[in-house]
């Protein structure tokens, strides 16, 4: 690794992990929805964008404190996700996959357009407790924003794990995503469960957006990050939550290092090259499995 | 109501169902042929654009509407066609040679990407094509000494015997001829074993296979043919926009192309054409709409994509069969009047069908 | 003369032996029926013959040739056609279109000649139409010729699927539960057709069936399976009175 000091490498790794956490969180949102409803939400990145803008609005226009705005934006987005499912997405359950893809792409466009009408197309930023701060760990200097992303992601994953493992409703969600009909027969309110899944996933997107805001600033196109997060979800096999987060970290790190070791331009498409390589080598993703239809 | 009495197998094979059909389509062609004598150049340009979009729409319809494979990256094939054609023209290759070469190259690249992609289904295919499109866009940006990088380059304006081929009127006729060729090729394909195999793959892969359809070969073929049509449209598209730069072929264009087949009506060539008319006239419609909106909304740059999104959502939710589907319903309404039942086209109740098992 | 032969066929799904050492042979011109309780491995045997699954062990022979390694899409070209338990038709196409796809194995012309629709292509299409029309006549489908599958009643779909298989001009026809979901009258029709397919068209039939009346009416030979193993093989009456078979059906 000629010319690069250990500290710079570690720095790159940390940047990669931080970016990877964001990818992982967005991918996690994809996976939650896909596992439960077999819908792929192409608007996930735009939900992230809306979450970030919500926090911005609460902080800058309503002068709320960061933590209150954080909570407020996440709750708002959760409710938004819930309503999105009950009002719109429920209509296309059972329609071909294609319809859902197009529908969520259309919704993404609408969200972006709505955001640009409310907040304009300029880049925005808001102050966070982590902005500009650094933490020193044994000779390495780590930006607090990166640290906040990594820690925030870890906490969120822990919470989600506990939720799915130990709460009644979390277990019901798992049941509903494994076998919709059986869950329905067992008296699980499948429709409400699906809406809740959308709520959680929109909430997770909002968390990702707010954590990302101090690093990349906010504008209406920030949601395009969702397309890269597909790489993470694909790596993880689209069916595994730890897989999605792990996939996100891998993509984040690969991206950072390809920016250094490969010719210009590769950094921008590294995630997509990974998608193609993975899909062509293992069409079902690294951890996924697709069975054959029974006839 | 018209009744069709069949006395000959040829009636199912012929392009026109009967004399009435032949008359109306003949009239349409005649009107389009004399249009340059009646319309201003601006409108000819707009119609040429619709013709080009229709060619691309047919390409995407073959893949998505008939074979059931989603592509979120068709702008890339459009770009490959446009760039290849323009680069060849710059190198001095004649117009009539560079178009087929560019078309062929698009088809070959389509086959190359289609071959590994055929193992993928549904979402995975959508994502893979999306990734492919991003990579192509990046190549167009980075391969500077050929593509001119970010800045791009102007598309040459070839002349034959002192007549500019891409001047308004000649270009109109070229686009019209190209569309007629594309429609004929597509219609012929669809009434042949290959087209039927595509539809079979769309509706039941397992049954298609057991009837002797080689899934891998036919899916690759669908990809390649679709890419070929799209690249063909791309060569003309290059002249239409006049200046090539990578951002003309981004994801937004891919989505616009999909919007075209969805809005037009999946699974019919009519749909591709209606969709092209719709998408082609959308900028005009939006311009008109702007006059009626309050100033603060009308000047928003987000208005156009927003309207795109709205249309997409609207059609998926309320008219999944697109404009052509609506047209069929209206036609049936009048031919059955007053006996039309509202429930005729009622959507059946559906449940989540798992695509995890194929 | 032996048309089809399964030799010691076996397949495991994750340690479970779905089919275990099944051997049988079908003579030309026979109606050969596989019976057995649910989960006995009957459809799995069909899927092995269609080459949807690869057998873990054993071999398949058709007209004396080993077809164990033949690609699934080439099975139809050899002259083996099938129907499906849960109907796999091309739903957004007309009956005619579905039947024409049954002619896929007999297609001609390359892509270019199809895109140009050369006169030879038209001639081929007309010939296909004629064949298809024979099948339509044979199974009384005239009424439904231009109907889309989604608009067909269940019983008619079953017949269309049979028709599609016949359009391939098979030597061996695999019918997976031809009577499931049909009412008594439709089942009787099915019995007549199976008779006619064998006697008039000379096609050998291998079927999986539950309805014992139908089985008795049309079968020459019956194979009883349970837990993937052969219980009995013989004439319908022999198999039905076989003590193992009785036990399997009544539970023991």
mmCIF file with all atom_site columns, C-alpha atoms in Angstrom, chain A residues 162-293:
data_model
loop_
_atom_site.group_PDB
_atom_site.id
_atom_site.type_symbol
_atom_site.label_atom_id
_atom_site.label_alt_id
_atom_site.label_comp_id
_atom_site.label_asym_id
_atom_site.label_entity_id
_atom_site.label_seq_id
_atom_site.pdbx_PDB_ins_code
_atom_site.Cartn_x
_atom_site.Cartn_y
_atom_site.Cartn_z
_atom_site.occupancy
_atom_site.B_iso_or_equiv
_atom_site.pdbx_formal_charge
_atom_site.auth_seq_id
_atom_site.auth_comp_id
_atom_site.auth_asym_id
_atom_site.auth_atom_id
_atom_site.pdbx_PDB_model_num
ATOM 1   C CA . UNK A 1 162 ? -34.789 -6.922  20.436  1.00 0.00 ? 162 UNK A CA 1
ATOM 2   C CA . UNK A 1 163 ? -38.051 -5.848  18.842  1.00 0.00 ? 163 UNK A CA 1
ATOM 3   C CA . UNK A 1 164 ? -38.240 -8.807  16.457  1.00 0.00 ? 164 UNK A CA 1
ATOM 4   C CA . UNK A 1 165 ? -36.982 -11.273 19.016  1.00 0.00 ? 165 UNK A CA 1
ATOM 5   C CA . UNK A 1 166 ? -38.858 -10.347 22.156  1.00 0.00 ? 166 UNK A CA 1
ATOM 6   C CA . UNK A 1 167 ? -42.015 -8.353  21.453  1.00 0.00 ? 167 UNK A CA 1
ATOM 7   C CA . UNK A 1 168 ? -45.279 -9.990  20.490  1.00 0.00 ? 168 UNK A CA 1
ATOM 8   C CA . UNK A 1 169 ? -45.762 -7.728  17.546  1.00 0.00 ? 169 UNK A CA 1
ATOM 9   C CA . UNK A 1 170 ? -42.224 -8.301  16.321  1.00 0.00 ? 170 UNK A CA 1
ATOM 10  C CA . UNK A 1 171 ? -42.701 -12.039 16.380  1.00 0.00 ? 171 UNK A CA 1
ATOM 11  C CA . UNK A 1 172 ? -46.041 -11.621 14.610  1.00 0.00 ? 172 UNK A CA 1
ATOM 12  C CA . UNK A 1 173 ? -44.242 -9.664  11.921  1.00 0.00 ? 173 UNK A CA 1
ATOM 13  C CA . UNK A 1 174 ? -41.778 -12.452 11.418  1.00 0.00 ? 174 UNK A CA 1
ATOM 14  C CA . UNK A 1 175 ? -44.626 -14.923 11.159  1.00 0.00 ? 175 UNK A CA 1
ATOM 15  C CA . UNK A 1 176 ? -46.488 -12.781 8.665   1.00 0.00 ? 176 UNK A CA 1
ATOM 16  C CA . UNK A 1 177 ? -43.431 -12.428 6.482   1.00 0.00 ? 177 UNK A CA 1
ATOM 17  C CA . UNK A 1 178 ? -42.802 -16.153 6.424   1.00 0.00 ? 178 UNK A CA 1
ATOM 18  C CA . UNK A 1 179 ? -46.289 -17.247 5.577   1.00 0.00 ? 179 UNK A CA 1
ATOM 19  C CA . UNK A 1 180 ? -48.910 -14.621 5.032   1.00 0.00 ? 180 UNK A CA 1
ATOM 20  C CA . UNK A 1 181 ? -51.845 -16.979 4.807   1.00 0.00 ? 181 UNK A CA 1
ATOM 21  C CA . UNK A 1 182 ? -50.917 -19.051 7.843   1.00 0.00 ? 182 UNK A CA 1
ATOM 22  C CA . UNK A 1 183 ? -50.352 -15.887 9.859   1.00 0.00 ? 183 UNK A CA 1
ATOM 23  C CA . UNK A 1 184 ? -53.767 -14.677 8.771   1.00 0.00 ? 184 UNK A CA 1
ATOM 24  C CA . UNK A 1 185 ? -55.359 -17.915 9.931   1.00 0.00 ? 185 UNK A CA 1
ATOM 25  C CA . UNK A 1 186 ? -53.604 -17.596 13.271  1.00 0.00 ? 186 UNK A CA 1
ATOM 26  C CA . UNK A 1 187 ? -55.439 -14.345 13.835  1.00 0.00 ? 187 UNK A CA 1
ATOM 27  C CA . UNK A 1 188 ? -52.537 -12.013 13.120  1.00 0.00 ? 188 UNK A CA 1
ATOM 28  C CA . UNK A 1 189 ? -53.857 -8.763  11.603  1.00 0.00 ? 189 UNK A CA 1
ATOM 29  C CA . UNK A 1 190 ? -51.692 -9.076  8.514   1.00 0.00 ? 190 UNK A CA 1
ATOM 30  C CA . UNK A 1 191 ? -52.725 -5.783  6.929   1.00 0.00 ? 191 UNK A CA 1
ATOM 31  C CA . UNK A 1 192 ? -51.874 -3.793  10.012  1.00 0.00 ? 192 UNK A CA 1
ATOM 32  C CA . UNK A 1 193 ? -48.614 -5.676  10.363  1.00 0.00 ? 193 UNK A CA 1
ATOM 33  C CA . UNK A 1 194 ? -47.658 -4.731  6.814   1.00 0.00 ? 194 UNK A CA 1
ATOM 34  C CA . UNK A 1 195 ? -48.408 -1.083  7.514   1.00 0.00 ? 195 UNK A CA 1
ATOM 35  C CA . UNK A 1 196 ? -46.293 -1.277  10.647  1.00 0.00 ? 196 UNK A CA 1
ATOM 36  C CA . UNK A 1 197 ? -43.438 -2.732  8.640   1.00 0.00 ? 197 UNK A CA 1
ATOM 37  C CA . UNK A 1 198 ? -43.658 0.260   6.326   1.00 0.00 ? 198 UNK A CA 1
ATOM 38  C CA . UNK A 1 199 ? -43.705 2.541   9.347   1.00 0.00 ? 199 UNK A CA 1
ATOM 39  C CA . UNK A 1 200 ? -40.570 0.950   10.810  1.00 0.00 ? 200 UNK A CA 1
ATOM 40  C CA . UNK A 1 201 ? -38.792 1.037   7.533   1.00 0.00 ? 201 UNK A CA 1
ATOM 41  C CA . UNK A 1 202 ? -39.631 4.682   6.924   1.00 0.00 ? 202 UNK A CA 1
ATOM 42  C CA . UNK A 1 203 ? -38.477 5.430   10.471  1.00 0.00 ? 203 UNK A CA 1
ATOM 43  C CA . UNK A 1 204 ? -35.184 3.632   9.839   1.00 0.00 ? 204 UNK A CA 1
ATOM 44  C CA . UNK A 1 205 ? -34.768 5.648   6.644   1.00 0.00 ? 205 UNK A CA 1
ATOM 45  C CA . UNK A 1 206 ? -35.311 8.844   8.622   1.00 0.00 ? 206 UNK A CA 1
ATOM 46  C CA . UNK A 1 207 ? -32.642 7.821   11.152  1.00 0.00 ? 207 UNK A CA 1
ATOM 47  C CA . UNK A 1 208 ? -30.245 7.175   8.270   1.00 0.00 ? 208 UNK A CA 1
ATOM 48  C CA . UNK A 1 209 ? -31.072 10.546  6.728   1.00 0.00 ? 209 UNK A CA 1
ATOM 49  C CA . UNK A 1 210 ? -30.529 12.464  9.969   1.00 0.00 ? 210 UNK A CA 1
ATOM 50  C CA . UNK A 1 211 ? -27.259 10.671  10.705  1.00 0.00 ? 211 UNK A CA 1
ATOM 51  C CA . UNK A 1 212 ? -26.097 11.332  7.167   1.00 0.00 ? 212 UNK A CA 1
ATOM 52  C CA . UNK A 1 213 ? -27.034 15.029  7.144   1.00 0.00 ? 213 UNK A CA 1
ATOM 53  C CA . UNK A 1 214 ? -23.892 16.429  8.837   1.00 0.00 ? 214 UNK A CA 1
ATOM 54  C CA . UNK A 1 215 ? -21.654 14.414  6.490   1.00 0.00 ? 215 UNK A CA 1
ATOM 55  C CA . UNK A 1 216 ? -23.182 15.029  3.112   1.00 0.00 ? 216 UNK A CA 1
ATOM 56  C CA . UNK A 1 217 ? -25.525 18.013  3.613   1.00 0.00 ? 217 UNK A CA 1
ATOM 57  C CA . UNK A 1 218 ? -29.109 17.701  2.432   1.00 0.00 ? 218 UNK A CA 1
ATOM 58  C CA . UNK A 1 219 ? -30.662 18.353  -0.903  1.00 0.00 ? 219 UNK A CA 1
ATOM 59  C CA . UNK A 1 220 ? -33.501 16.740  -2.805  1.00 0.00 ? 220 UNK A CA 1
ATOM 60  C CA . UNK A 1 221 ? -31.228 14.337  -4.690  1.00 0.00 ? 221 UNK A CA 1
ATOM 61  C CA . UNK A 1 222 ? -29.717 12.815  -1.558  1.00 0.00 ? 222 UNK A CA 1
ATOM 62  C CA . UNK A 1 223 ? -32.142 9.931   -2.013  1.00 0.00 ? 223 UNK A CA 1
ATOM 63  C CA . UNK A 1 224 ? -30.092 8.607   -4.899  1.00 0.00 ? 224 UNK A CA 1
ATOM 64  C CA . UNK A 1 225 ? -28.023 6.944   -2.204  1.00 0.00 ? 225 UNK A CA 1
ATOM 65  C CA . UNK A 1 226 ? -30.866 4.444   -2.136  1.00 0.00 ? 226 UNK A CA 1
ATOM 66  C CA . UNK A 1 227 ? -29.731 3.064   -5.479  1.00 0.00 ? 227 UNK A CA 1
ATOM 67  C CA . UNK A 1 228 ? -26.322 2.271   -4.034  1.00 0.00 ? 228 UNK A CA 1
ATOM 68  C CA . UNK A 1 229 ? -27.965 0.713   -1.045  1.00 0.00 ? 229 UNK A CA 1
ATOM 69  C CA . UNK A 1 230 ? -29.455 -1.801  -3.484  1.00 0.00 ? 230 UNK A CA 1
ATOM 70  C CA . UNK A 1 231 ? -25.949 -3.163  -3.812  1.00 0.00 ? 231 UNK A CA 1
ATOM 71  C CA . UNK A 1 232 ? -25.923 -3.738  -0.072  1.00 0.00 ? 232 UNK A CA 1
ATOM 72  C CA . UNK A 1 233 ? -29.300 -5.433  -0.101  1.00 0.00 ? 233 UNK A CA 1
ATOM 73  C CA . UNK A 1 234 ? -28.319 -7.602  -3.056  1.00 0.00 ? 234 UNK A CA 1
ATOM 74  C CA . UNK A 1 235 ? -25.093 -8.639  -1.364  1.00 0.00 ? 235 UNK A CA 1
ATOM 75  C CA . UNK A 1 236 ? -27.119 -9.596  1.663   1.00 0.00 ? 236 UNK A CA 1
ATOM 76  C CA . UNK A 1 237 ? -29.565 -11.556 -0.451  1.00 0.00 ? 237 UNK A CA 1
ATOM 77  C CA . UNK A 1 238 ? -32.573 -9.278  0.018   1.00 0.00 ? 238 UNK A CA 1
ATOM 78  C CA . UNK A 1 239 ? -33.903 -11.534 2.714   1.00 0.00 ? 239 UNK A CA 1
ATOM 79  C CA . UNK A 1 240 ? -31.547 -11.152 5.612   1.00 0.00 ? 240 UNK A CA 1
ATOM 80  C CA . UNK A 1 241 ? -31.398 -8.142  7.935   1.00 0.00 ? 241 UNK A CA 1
ATOM 81  C CA . UNK A 1 242 ? -27.877 -8.761  9.261   1.00 0.00 ? 242 UNK A CA 1
ATOM 82  C CA . UNK A 1 243 ? -26.950 -9.515  5.632   1.00 0.00 ? 243 UNK A CA 1
ATOM 83  C CA . UNK A 1 244 ? -28.148 -6.074  4.551   1.00 0.00 ? 244 UNK A CA 1
ATOM 84  C CA . UNK A 1 245 ? -26.111 -4.274  7.193   1.00 0.00 ? 245 UNK A CA 1
ATOM 85  C CA . UNK A 1 246 ? -23.068 -6.398  6.472   1.00 0.00 ? 246 UNK A CA 1
ATOM 86  C CA . UNK A 1 247 ? -23.530 -5.790  2.736   1.00 0.00 ? 247 UNK A CA 1
ATOM 87  C CA . UNK A 1 248 ? -23.716 -2.052  3.395   1.00 0.00 ? 248 UNK A CA 1
ATOM 88  C CA . UNK A 1 249 ? -20.421 -2.079  5.289   1.00 0.00 ? 249 UNK A CA 1
ATOM 89  C CA . UNK A 1 250 ? -18.729 -4.051  2.525   1.00 0.00 ? 250 UNK A CA 1
ATOM 90  C CA . UNK A 1 251 ? -19.974 -1.664  -0.152  1.00 0.00 ? 251 UNK A CA 1
ATOM 91  C CA . UNK A 1 252 ? -18.954 1.396   1.867   1.00 0.00 ? 252 UNK A CA 1
ATOM 92  C CA . UNK A 1 253 ? -15.414 0.129   2.376   1.00 0.00 ? 253 UNK A CA 1
ATOM 93  C CA . UNK A 1 254 ? -15.010 -1.076  -1.218  1.00 0.00 ? 254 UNK A CA 1
ATOM 94  C CA . UNK A 1 255 ? -16.124 2.312   -2.453  1.00 0.00 ? 255 UNK A CA 1
ATOM 95  C CA . UNK A 1 256 ? -13.588 4.209   -0.349  1.00 0.00 ? 256 UNK A CA 1
ATOM 96  C CA . UNK A 1 257 ? -10.694 2.029   -1.384  1.00 0.00 ? 257 UNK A CA 1
ATOM 97  C CA . UNK A 1 258 ? -11.604 1.895   -5.063  1.00 0.00 ? 258 UNK A CA 1
ATOM 98  C CA . UNK A 1 259 ? -11.468 5.685   -4.996  1.00 0.00 ? 259 UNK A CA 1
ATOM 99  C CA . UNK A 1 260 ? -7.784  5.399   -4.065  1.00 0.00 ? 260 UNK A CA 1
ATOM 100 C CA . UNK A 1 261 ? -6.523  2.290   -5.782  1.00 0.00 ? 261 UNK A CA 1
ATOM 101 C CA . UNK A 1 262 ? -8.515  2.297   -9.011  1.00 0.00 ? 262 UNK A CA 1
ATOM 102 C CA . UNK A 1 263 ? -8.689  4.860   -11.821 1.00 0.00 ? 263 UNK A CA 1
ATOM 103 C CA . UNK A 1 264 ? -10.945 7.861   -11.540 1.00 0.00 ? 264 UNK A CA 1
ATOM 104 C CA . UNK A 1 265 ? -14.615 7.067   -11.985 1.00 0.00 ? 265 UNK A CA 1
ATOM 105 C CA . UNK A 1 266 ? -14.562 3.685   -10.326 1.00 0.00 ? 266 UNK A CA 1
ATOM 106 C CA . UNK A 1 267 ? -15.579 5.115   -6.995  1.00 0.00 ? 267 UNK A CA 1
ATOM 107 C CA . UNK A 1 268 ? -18.878 6.250   -8.447  1.00 0.00 ? 268 UNK A CA 1
ATOM 108 C CA . UNK A 1 269 ? -19.750 2.891   -9.946  1.00 0.00 ? 269 UNK A CA 1
ATOM 109 C CA . UNK A 1 270 ? -18.038 0.504   -7.536  1.00 0.00 ? 270 UNK A CA 1
ATOM 110 C CA . UNK A 1 271 ? -21.358 -0.312  -5.906  1.00 0.00 ? 271 UNK A CA 1
ATOM 111 C CA . UNK A 1 272 ? -22.952 -1.118  -9.267  1.00 0.00 ? 272 UNK A CA 1
ATOM 112 C CA . UNK A 1 273 ? -20.057 -3.273  -10.398 1.00 0.00 ? 273 UNK A CA 1
ATOM 113 C CA . UNK A 1 274 ? -20.417 -5.203  -7.158  1.00 0.00 ? 274 UNK A CA 1
ATOM 114 C CA . UNK A 1 275 ? -24.146 -5.657  -7.856  1.00 0.00 ? 275 UNK A CA 1
ATOM 115 C CA . UNK A 1 276 ? -23.500 -7.088  -11.297 1.00 0.00 ? 276 UNK A CA 1
ATOM 116 C CA . UNK A 1 277 ? -20.664 -9.340  -10.158 1.00 0.00 ? 277 UNK A CA 1
ATOM 117 C CA . UNK A 1 278 ? -22.675 -10.709 -7.263  1.00 0.00 ? 278 UNK A CA 1
ATOM 118 C CA . UNK A 1 279 ? -25.845 -11.225 -9.275  1.00 0.00 ? 279 UNK A CA 1
ATOM 119 C CA . UNK A 1 280 ? -24.090 -12.890 -12.162 1.00 0.00 ? 280 UNK A CA 1
ATOM 120 C CA . UNK A 1 281 ? -22.112 -15.179 -9.913  1.00 0.00 ? 281 UNK A CA 1
ATOM 121 C CA . UNK A 1 282 ? -24.913 -15.947 -7.485  1.00 0.00 ? 282 UNK A CA 1
ATOM 122 C CA . UNK A 1 283 ? -28.286 -14.810 -8.780  1.00 0.00 ? 283 UNK A CA 1
ATOM 123 C CA . UNK A 1 284 ? -29.891 -15.210 -5.376  1.00 0.00 ? 284 UNK A CA 1
ATOM 124 C CA . UNK A 1 285 ? -27.380 -12.976 -3.521  1.00 0.00 ? 285 UNK A CA 1
ATOM 125 C CA . UNK A 1 286 ? -24.833 -14.124 -1.004  1.00 0.00 ? 286 UNK A CA 1
ATOM 126 C CA . UNK A 1 287 ? -27.262 -15.137 1.700   1.00 0.00 ? 287 UNK A CA 1
ATOM 127 C CA . UNK A 1 288 ? -30.504 -15.469 -0.174  1.00 0.00 ? 288 UNK A CA 1
ATOM 128 C CA . UNK A 1 289 ? -32.270 -18.402 -1.645  1.00 0.00 ? 289 UNK A CA 1
ATOM 129 C CA . UNK A 1 290 ? -34.905 -18.671 -4.319  1.00 0.00 ? 290 UNK A CA 1
ATOM 130 C CA . UNK A 1 291 ? -36.623 -21.966 -4.760  1.00 0.00 ? 291 UNK A CA 1
ATOM 131 C CA . UNK A 1 292 ? -38.171 -23.210 -7.918  1.00 0.00 ? 292 UNK A CA 1
ATOM 132 C CA . UNK A 1 293 ? -41.903 -22.973 -8.385  1.00 0.00 ? 293 UNK A CA 1
#
